[in-house]
Amino acid sequence: MKIQPPPGMRDFYPEDMRIQNWLFDHWRSASRVFGFVEYEGPIFEYLDLYRLKSGEEIVSQLFHFQDRGQREFAIRPEMTPTLARMVAARANSLPRPIKWFSIPRMCRSEKPQRGRLREFYQWNADILGVDDPLADAEVIAVAVEFLRQVGLTRDEVAIRISSRPVAAALLRSIGVAPDRADRAFALIDRHDKLPPEEFARQWDETFGRQAPAARLRDLLDRTTLETCLAIAAREADAARASEQVRELWRRLRDLGVAEYCEFDLNIVRGLAYYTGIIFELHRRKPGLRALLGGGRYDNLTAMLDGPSVPGVGFGMGDAPVLELLSKLPRLSEMIDAFLIDAAPEFFPSLIEIAGDLRRDGVAVDFSYKRQPISKQFKLAAGREARFAVIVGSELASANSLTLKNLGTGEQRLVLRDDLKAAIRS
Ligand code: HAM
């Protein structure tokens, strides 16, 4: 019986790993230039951590199981609850701001589709311990740093930003009662997955009497950042949120990333813990779902019975980003040198030379099978070696080897003692 990988899970052959590592290198380098440090957590957690903190949508996508002691666990579907748990446990001793990033592998029992898998990696960058919108701007800017590094321009992608409290105030302004804002957000979150008539029908069924769908459409489509903030500022409890959005925009401009950002009330985010600014990265052409999602969560550590530590951050999946990047660089795992024996009797010396070079950190390989020189050269080319080193009779006569640059074709005799330096130069 032939067994395939389970649906939505991937095998990573060496050529796929090269691409993964290329992506992770960019995620790491963007994080580091912004001063984030790396952390990790467990691959599974107590089920309750997600049941209590993540919200319905993610809980319905959990892979969970019981251990022999009947305890219930779930494979992590996201990193934020783990991060909040870790920070809550050391909240008093961690120096602020806490700027942490991670590249966890995680699972969600979603229907596999373009850019959405059941097992994926997700770059997380979060800042905790600061409630200044500058932190919100910094996490958005680190995402933009990555986009710039991989050549994604503002013509191809946009970071769409909203604010939960500002959006709630706007919903109140069209007649949605405050205690029904969450229900309204959940529906708005689904609005681009439903045909417009079906969305309007569902909306009117729930809110139609106080806030008809047409008024909502009007609000979502036509209202500019300035009008939104002006309406929200009139409501006592949204005035601060409105000022924070203004401040965020100033900081995005200061950091030189505002060109990638747009205000968009259609962004509501499915997760339950967001309390302030929320944002997603989308490609401008419709198609793929969000490439990144994040926001401010100021109550999460307190919900875990820790001290209150405000936080803001995002997650970016590997699968949607790789789907989008049409021009991946040509990556190779070049070795420094491929050793070739001119005849089988030189093979023991070849192994010795390989050992010496490897101990010095030179990446070297050779054929395990004794075969004609021309075939060994073919193997060297296949491995994209920079040099071929021919071990032949000159080793005995002059303690020398032939070094051939496989890029230029240039060939010369070098002393065995000078080989390492010649390869390195
Ligand atoms: P999320 O919106 O659930 O947020 O996921 C964030 C991103 O992870 C998505 O925009 C997408 O790029 C990627 N992603 C999600 N599901 C899948 C999937 N099935 N396959 C591939 N990629 C996927 C969160 O997870 C929050 N915890 C992010 C966050 C960090 N908020 C604050 N800090």
XYZ file of C-alpha atoms and ligand atoms in Angstrom:
458
model
C 0.000 0.000 0.000
C 1.343 3.412 -1.010
C 1.045 5.926 1.813
C 0.944 9.621 0.918
C 1.575 12.503 3.317
C -1.712 13.444 5.055
C -3.795 16.132 3.281
C -2.509 19.664 3.786
C 0.887 18.440 5.085
C 4.118 18.799 3.130
C 7.263 16.803 2.493
C 10.302 19.032 2.219
C 12.793 17.573 -0.255
C 16.245 19.273 -0.248
C 15.197 21.714 -3.019
C 12.115 22.654 -0.939
C 14.235 23.045 2.214
C 16.488 25.488 0.364
C 13.479 27.694 -0.286
C 12.227 27.327 3.309
C 15.647 28.299 4.635
C 15.854 31.236 2.244
C 12.480 32.474 3.556
C 13.450 31.877 7.205
C 16.766 33.734 6.648
C 14.810 36.788 5.468
C 12.350 36.524 8.371
C 15.288 36.291 10.780
C 17.286 39.104 9.211
C 14.277 41.497 9.137
C 13.588 40.647 12.817
C 17.202 41.194 13.836
C 17.641 44.578 12.139
C 14.636 45.755 14.173
C 16.135 44.413 17.421
C 13.828 41.387 17.923
C 15.242 38.308 19.664
C 14.168 34.730 18.979
C 12.144 32.443 21.289
C 10.383 29.066 20.960
C 7.636 27.215 22.817
C 6.194 23.698 22.963
C 4.592 22.108 19.904
C 1.478 21.302 21.946
C -0.197 23.018 24.880
C -3.139 22.362 27.207
C -6.313 22.570 25.131
C -7.724 25.139 27.559
C -5.087 27.684 26.558
C -6.771 27.955 23.151
C -10.323 27.244 24.303
C -10.154 30.249 26.568
C -8.028 32.641 24.512
C -8.190 32.163 20.764
C -11.850 32.459 19.796
C -14.295 30.139 18.099
C -12.794 29.927 14.619
C -9.397 28.646 15.732
C -10.892 26.305 18.351
C -12.966 24.650 15.628
C -9.673 23.997 13.761
C -7.699 22.357 16.568
C -6.028 18.981 16.334
C -6.416 17.758 19.908
C -5.835 14.578 21.856
C -5.732 13.097 25.363
C -2.638 11.628 27.001
C -2.760 8.493 29.137
C -3.618 10.614 32.160
C -6.751 11.870 30.328
C -5.299 15.376 30.076
C -6.425 17.266 26.995
C -3.820 18.853 24.718
C -3.861 20.585 21.342
C -1.128 20.991 18.720
C -0.465 24.731 18.547
C -2.642 26.455 15.921
C -1.003 29.838 16.660
C 1.782 31.212 18.848
C 0.219 34.175 20.639
C -1.311 32.260 23.602
C 2.056 30.521 24.192
C 3.863 33.864 24.012
C 1.409 35.433 26.468
C 1.772 32.439 28.808
C 5.587 32.659 28.696
C 5.622 36.421 29.243
C 3.010 36.229 32.037
C 5.218 33.678 33.855
C 8.192 36.097 33.961
C 6.408 39.429 33.589
C 8.196 41.037 36.500
C 11.725 40.086 35.531
C 11.722 40.576 31.738
C 13.293 43.870 30.629
C 10.880 46.033 28.617
C 10.157 46.387 25.819
C 9.929 42.656 25.125
C 10.670 42.377 21.385
C 10.489 38.712 20.480
C 10.166 36.775 17.252
C 9.668 33.112 16.454
C 9.146 30.836 13.440
C 6.950 28.072 14.878
C 5.556 25.139 12.931
C 1.840 24.757 13.646
C -1.313 22.882 12.660
C -4.886 23.851 11.912
C -7.498 21.432 10.717
C -8.511 23.647 7.791
C -9.682 22.561 4.383
C -6.396 22.626 2.401
C -6.455 25.220 -0.392
C -4.097 27.695 -2.107
C -1.956 29.283 0.601
C -3.789 27.470 3.421
C -2.451 24.160 4.700
C -2.947 21.983 7.735
C 0.668 22.263 8.782
C 2.619 25.454 8.168
C 5.298 27.757 9.540
C 4.357 31.205 10.755
C 6.730 34.100 11.421
C 5.618 35.880 14.601
C 7.001 39.255 15.683
C 5.542 40.818 18.833
C 6.318 43.724 21.150
C 5.050 43.474 24.726
C 5.183 45.877 27.616
C 4.529 49.051 25.587
C 1.139 50.570 24.811
C 2.528 53.409 22.683
C 1.383 53.259 19.006
C 5.094 53.441 18.158
C 5.228 49.708 19.023
C 2.324 49.053 16.622
C 4.209 51.005 13.948
C 7.433 49.075 14.622
C 5.797 45.646 14.145
C 4.202 46.848 10.906
C 7.573 48.266 9.823
C 9.392 44.969 10.451
C 6.862 43.248 8.178
C 7.501 45.905 5.513
C 11.254 45.359 5.909
C 10.679 41.720 4.946
C 8.488 42.709 1.979
C 11.201 45.035 0.721
C 13.906 42.393 1.197
C 12.039 39.896 -0.998
C 11.089 42.540 -3.560
C 7.337 42.854 -2.910
C 6.321 46.419 -3.717
C 3.370 48.519 -2.587
C 1.873 47.997 -6.066
C 1.602 44.285 -5.331
C 0.640 44.212 -1.641
C -0.943 46.442 1.000
C -1.154 46.363 4.769
C -4.774 47.128 5.623
C -5.237 48.598 9.045
C -8.272 49.175 11.240
C -8.944 49.552 14.954
C -11.432 47.445 16.915
C -12.563 50.307 19.223
C -12.829 52.790 16.325
C -14.787 50.263 14.262
C -17.083 49.537 17.247
C -17.783 53.279 17.596
C -18.608 53.504 13.888
C -20.922 50.521 14.142
C -22.670 52.242 17.058
C -23.005 55.337 14.873
C -25.051 53.324 12.336
C -27.201 51.712 15.040
C -25.421 48.459 16.101
C -25.818 48.068 19.883
C -22.434 47.946 21.767
C -23.072 44.440 23.115
C -23.555 43.150 19.561
C -20.314 44.538 18.117
C -18.548 41.147 18.322
C -21.345 39.458 16.384
C -21.120 42.245 13.779
C -17.309 41.851 13.513
C -17.680 38.088 12.993
C -20.089 38.705 10.102
C -17.964 41.460 8.542
C -14.982 39.084 8.756
C -16.881 36.691 6.482
C -18.159 39.299 4.072
C -15.583 38.688 1.338
C -16.243 34.946 1.526
C -19.998 35.383 0.896
C -21.795 36.624 -2.243
C -22.941 40.239 -1.594
C -26.672 39.356 -1.556
C -26.082 36.506 0.916
C -24.022 38.789 3.155
C -26.763 41.477 3.077
C -29.414 38.839 3.877
C -27.461 37.501 6.876
C -26.670 41.011 8.096
C -30.281 42.210 7.803
C -31.521 39.083 9.553
C -29.431 39.996 12.636
C -29.098 43.786 12.558
C -31.521 44.915 9.834
C -34.007 46.625 12.104
C -31.506 49.018 13.718
C -28.712 49.079 11.101
C -29.687 48.009 7.558
C -26.994 46.390 5.396
C -27.061 49.344 2.997
C -25.853 51.685 5.769
C -23.070 49.280 6.642
C -22.016 49.039 2.975
C -21.947 52.798 2.809
C -19.756 52.931 5.892
C -17.345 50.222 4.699
C -16.978 51.561 1.166
C -17.015 55.302 1.411
C -15.649 56.401 4.720
C -12.118 57.794 4.713
C -9.669 57.613 7.598
C -10.344 61.240 8.521
C -14.150 60.883 8.618
C -13.891 57.635 10.599
C -11.606 59.186 13.170
C -13.794 62.288 13.436
C -16.940 60.178 14.045
C -15.130 57.941 16.555
C -13.568 60.898 18.372
C -17.085 62.126 19.276
C -17.664 58.997 21.370
C -16.097 59.281 24.793
C -14.681 55.737 24.935
C -13.358 55.785 21.358
C -11.664 59.194 21.483
C -8.382 57.737 22.783
C -8.463 54.914 20.215
C -9.035 57.488 17.508
C -6.029 59.541 18.668
C -3.933 56.334 18.746
C -4.736 55.595 15.107
C -3.673 59.139 14.206
C -0.427 58.670 16.152
C 0.150 55.291 14.472
C -0.057 56.959 11.064
C 2.442 59.621 12.097
C 4.875 56.897 13.223
C 4.373 54.832 10.072
C 5.358 57.921 8.100
C 8.375 58.569 10.373
C 9.509 54.966 9.871
C 9.144 55.315 6.100
C 6.591 52.522 5.649
C 3.281 54.422 5.302
C 3.305 53.873 1.520
C 2.493 50.200 2.141
C -0.386 50.993 4.556
C -4.082 51.772 4.102
C -6.924 52.343 6.510
C -9.657 49.764 5.863
C -12.710 49.142 8.025
C -13.303 45.800 6.305
C -10.444 44.366 8.393
C -11.900 42.978 11.615
C -9.766 39.833 12.363
C -11.265 36.549 13.517
C -9.319 36.208 16.780
C -11.004 37.098 20.059
C -8.131 38.736 21.940
C -7.504 41.905 19.904
C -8.300 45.128 21.736
C -6.896 47.944 19.559
C -5.305 48.305 16.167
C -5.713 45.307 13.834
C -4.103 44.729 10.454
C -3.674 42.281 7.598
C -1.424 42.061 4.577
C -3.185 41.375 1.281
C -2.100 41.256 -2.303
C -3.786 43.955 -4.324
C -5.131 41.479 -6.898
C -8.020 39.595 -5.324
C -7.366 35.896 -4.777
C -5.205 34.724 -1.963
C -6.405 35.130 1.613
C -4.418 37.280 4.051
C -0.626 36.860 3.985
C -0.249 38.235 7.492
C -2.589 39.054 10.344
C -2.015 40.849 13.609
C -3.040 43.478 16.058
C -2.879 44.840 19.582
C -3.921 42.615 22.484
C -3.718 44.375 25.836
C -5.595 41.862 28.046
C -4.092 38.514 27.105
C -1.547 38.085 29.905
C -4.143 39.202 32.494
C -6.592 36.651 31.025
C -3.901 34.063 31.849
C -3.901 35.225 35.473
C -0.630 37.085 35.020
C 0.026 40.797 35.457
C -1.366 42.955 32.687
C 1.232 43.383 29.903
C 0.069 45.123 26.711
C 1.146 43.523 23.450
C 1.057 43.930 19.697
C 2.300 41.679 16.898
C 1.516 39.599 13.851
C 1.844 36.187 12.263
C 2.829 35.590 8.617
C 2.434 32.139 7.061
C 5.065 30.531 4.815
C 2.546 28.995 2.411
C 0.703 32.188 1.353
C 3.973 34.115 0.962
C 5.593 31.426 -1.190
C 2.393 31.211 -3.293
C 2.694 34.922 -3.984
C 6.398 35.088 -4.780
C 6.562 34.184 -8.435
C 10.262 34.919 -8.840
C 12.069 32.816 -6.279
C 15.842 33.133 -6.459
C 17.776 30.255 -7.944
C 19.214 28.641 -4.839
C 21.918 26.055 -4.723
C 23.840 24.248 -2.058
C 27.215 24.886 -3.612
C 30.132 22.906 -2.258
C 33.648 24.350 -2.300
C 35.394 21.469 -3.990
C 34.761 18.074 -5.557
C 37.760 15.738 -5.358
C 38.524 13.556 -8.374
C 40.961 10.658 -8.497
C 42.931 10.318 -11.710
C 43.138 6.566 -11.079
C 41.773 4.215 -8.357
C 45.189 3.891 -6.617
C 44.983 7.595 -5.629
C 41.653 7.082 -3.874
C 43.076 6.526 -0.319
C 45.042 9.810 -0.625
C 41.884 11.540 -1.903
C 39.970 10.470 1.235
C 42.818 11.756 3.411
C 42.849 15.132 1.616
C 39.040 15.364 1.949
C 39.421 14.734 5.707
C 42.057 17.492 6.066
C 39.992 20.048 4.143
C 36.757 19.223 6.007
C 38.499 19.620 9.366
C 39.400 23.130 8.166
C 35.756 23.861 7.347
C 36.017 23.513 3.545
C 32.882 21.864 2.061
C 34.141 18.881 0.081
C 32.616 15.835 -1.542
C 33.705 13.036 -3.895
C 32.304 9.993 -5.661
C 31.967 6.784 -3.607
C 32.237 4.736 -6.789
C 35.522 4.544 -8.734
C 34.807 5.754 -12.240
C 36.422 7.558 -15.210
C 37.570 11.166 -14.700
C 34.968 12.505 -17.170
C 32.142 10.973 -15.100
C 33.573 12.429 -11.906
C 33.664 15.868 -13.568
C 29.972 15.461 -14.424
C 29.222 14.710 -10.778
C 31.200 17.794 -9.733
C 29.134 19.966 -12.099
C 25.899 18.397 -10.820
C 26.875 19.357 -7.272
C 27.654 22.916 -8.423
C 31.138 22.653 -6.915
C 33.282 25.781 -7.288
C 36.469 23.763 -7.833
C 37.490 20.298 -8.930
C 40.688 18.957 -7.345
C 42.380 16.191 -9.310
C 44.412 13.812 -7.204
C 46.943 12.136 -9.509
C 50.606 11.238 -10.005
C 51.811 14.811 -9.203
C 50.949 14.097 -5.590
C 53.767 11.542 -5.326
C 56.224 13.388 -7.600
C 55.726 17.002 -6.436
C 53.291 16.884 -3.491
C 50.910 18.825 -5.791
C 47.324 18.612 -7.066
C 45.513 20.074 -10.073
C 42.960 22.713 -9.049
C 40.328 23.553 -11.662
C 37.963 26.491 -11.295
C 34.698 25.072 -12.635
C 33.278 28.531 -13.259
C 36.115 29.843 -15.454
C 37.709 26.578 -16.582
C 41.104 27.865 -15.422
C 43.430 25.136 -14.164
C 46.750 25.131 -12.259
C 48.992 22.968 -10.110
C 49.017 23.808 -6.360
C 51.056 22.397 -3.502
C 49.041 20.189 -1.189
C 49.855 22.540 1.696
C 48.474 25.518 -0.251
C 45.252 23.806 -1.360
C 43.013 25.163 1.392
C 44.170 28.755 0.826
C 43.775 28.398 -2.957
C 40.176 27.151 -2.586
C 39.343 29.885 -0.093
C 40.877 32.735 -2.091
P -4.070 34.467 12.004
O -4.782 35.532 11.236
O -4.867 33.319 12.473
O -3.379 35.204 13.248
O -2.861 33.943 11.131
C -1.865 34.840 10.680
C -1.313 34.393 9.345
O -0.869 33.038 9.416
C -2.301 34.392 8.179
O -2.473 35.686 7.645
C -1.584 33.461 7.209
O -0.482 34.116 6.600
C -1.001 32.424 8.153
N -1.899 31.252 8.233
C -2.997 31.102 8.994
N -3.574 29.910 8.776
C -2.801 29.292 7.843
C -2.845 28.023 7.185
N -3.802 27.130 7.456
N -1.887 27.736 6.281
C -0.892 28.615 6.000
N -0.798 29.827 6.591
C -1.734 30.163 7.489
C -2.649 34.568 14.198
O -2.282 33.415 14.132
C -2.199 35.471 15.334
N -1.753 34.619 16.446
C -1.121 36.390 14.838
C -0.622 37.321 15.886
C 0.643 37.341 16.440
N -1.321 38.286 16.468
C -0.549 38.914 17.351
N 0.623 38.334 17.333
